[in-house]
PDB file of C-alpha atoms in Angstrom:
ATOM      1  CA  UNK N1280      -2.604 -12.937  -9.705  1.00 79.00           C
ATOM      2  CA  UNK N1281      -5.489 -14.329  -7.672  1.00 87.00           C
ATOM      3  CA  UNK N1282      -8.741 -12.539  -6.858  1.00 90.00           C
ATOM      4  CA  UNK N1283      -7.568 -12.183  -3.258  1.00 92.00           C
ATOM      5  CA  UNK N1284      -4.311 -10.559  -4.361  1.00 91.00           C
ATOM      6  CA  UNK N1285      -6.186  -8.161  -6.638  1.00 92.00           C
ATOM      7  CA  UNK N1286      -8.520  -7.257  -3.781  1.00 95.00           C
ATOM      8  CA  UNK N1287      -5.547  -6.576  -1.509  1.00 95.00           C
ATOM      9  CA  UNK N1288      -3.947  -4.382  -4.174  1.00 95.00           C
ATOM     10  CA  UNK N1289      -7.139  -2.336  -4.327  1.00 96.00           C
ATOM     11  CA  UNK N1290      -7.261  -1.958  -0.537  1.00 97.00           C
ATOM     12  CA  UNK N1291      -3.604  -0.959  -0.348  1.00 97.00           C
ATOM     13  CA  UNK N1292      -4.095   1.506  -3.205  1.00 97.00           C
ATOM     14  CA  UNK N1293      -7.091   3.069  -1.461  1.00 98.00           C
ATOM     15  CA  UNK N1294      -5.039   3.406   1.722  1.00 98.00           C
ATOM     16  CA  UNK N1295      -2.206   5.085  -0.188  1.00 98.00           C
ATOM     17  CA  UNK N1296      -4.656   7.614  -1.646  1.00 98.00           C
ATOM     18  CA  UNK N1297      -6.135   8.304   1.785  1.00 98.00           C
ATOM     19  CA  UNK N1298      -2.716   8.813   3.384  1.00 98.00           C
ATOM     20  CA  UNK N1299      -1.654  11.172   0.583  1.00 98.00           C
ATOM     21  CA  UNK N1300      -4.810  13.237   1.140  1.00 98.00           C
ATOM     22  CA  UNK N1301      -4.113  13.345   4.870  1.00 98.00           C
ATOM     23  CA  UNK N1302      -0.575  14.614   4.252  1.00 98.00           C
ATOM     24  CA  UNK N1303      -2.012  17.605   2.378  1.00 98.00           C
ATOM     25  CA  UNK N1304      -3.845  18.705   5.513  1.00 97.00           C
ATOM     26  CA  UNK N1305      -2.724  20.288   8.748  1.00 97.00           C
ATOM     27  CA  UNK N1306      -1.105  17.632  10.914  1.00 98.00           C
ATOM     28  CA  UNK N1307       1.057  17.709  13.987  1.00 98.00           C
ATOM     29  CA  UNK N1308       4.603  16.443  13.539  1.00 98.00           C
ATOM     30  CA  UNK N1309       3.662  13.167  15.264  1.00 98.00           C
ATOM     31  CA  UNK N1310       0.621  12.687  13.059  1.00 98.00           C
ATOM     32  CA  UNK N1311       2.649  13.457   9.938  1.00 98.00           C
ATOM     33  CA  UNK N1312       5.344  10.946  10.920  1.00 98.00           C
ATOM     34  CA  UNK N1313       2.715   8.291  11.583  1.00 98.00           C
ATOM     35  CA  UNK N1314       0.943   8.877   8.252  1.00 98.00           C
ATOM     36  CA  UNK N1315       4.238   8.925   6.347  1.00 98.00           C
ATOM     37  CA  UNK N1316       5.252   5.648   7.990  1.00 98.00           C
ATOM     38  CA  UNK N1317       1.900   4.039   7.139  1.00 98.00           C
ATOM     39  CA  UNK N1318       2.139   5.348   3.556  1.00 98.00           C
ATOM     40  CA  UNK N1319       5.559   3.750   3.158  1.00 98.00           C
ATOM     41  CA  UNK N1320       4.294   0.465   4.628  1.00 98.00           C
ATOM     42  CA  UNK N1321       1.324   0.373   2.238  1.00 98.00           C
ATOM     43  CA  UNK N1322       3.548   1.157  -0.762  1.00 98.00           C
ATOM     44  CA  UNK N1323       5.942  -1.634   0.225  1.00 97.00           C
ATOM     45  CA  UNK N1324       3.017  -4.036   0.611  1.00 96.00           C
ATOM     46  CA  UNK N1325       1.907  -3.170  -2.935  1.00 96.00           C
ATOM     47  CA  UNK N1326       5.412  -3.788  -4.271  1.00 96.00           C
ATOM     48  CA  UNK N1327       5.682  -7.135  -2.467  1.00 94.00           C
ATOM     49  CA  UNK N1328       2.275  -8.251  -3.665  1.00 93.00           C
ATOM     50  CA  UNK N1329       3.005  -7.264  -7.254  1.00 91.00           C
ATOM     51  CA  UNK N1330       6.379  -9.013  -7.173  1.00 91.00           C
ATOM     52  CA  UNK N1331       4.954 -12.183  -5.629  1.00 85.00           C
ATOM     53  CA  UNK N1332       1.960 -12.131  -7.968  1.00 75.00           C
ATOM     54  CA  UNK N1333       4.186 -11.789 -11.017  1.00 67.00           C
ATOM     55  CA  UNK N1334       6.498 -14.553  -9.832  1.00 58.00           C
ATOM     56  CA  UNK N1335       3.602 -16.901  -9.166  1.00 58.00           C
ATOM     57  CA  UNK N1336       1.849 -15.860 -12.360  1.00 53.00           C
ATOM     58  CA  UNK N1337       4.989 -16.506 -14.383  1.00 48.00           C
ATOM     59  CA  UNK N1338       5.624 -19.878 -12.769  1.00 42.00           C
ATOM     60  CA  UNK N1339       2.102 -21.023 -13.771  1.00 42.00           C
ATOM     61  CA  UNK N1340       2.873 -20.282 -17.430  1.00 39.00           C
ATOM     62  CA  UNK N1341       6.099 -22.283 -17.453  1.00 34.00           C
TER      63      UNK N1341
END
């Protein structure tokens, strides 16, 4: 995994933590839906980055 990919993972992880904290607070239904959607998007971005990083990392070894 490159330095850029690691940096992105950190940013996405920070966003996930922030969205989880927000969900613990008092939100309107619209706000909650927005935060939940953003949380899902950030989690998917982490999964994609990890998958792509592992694939690229593995291909360098072979």
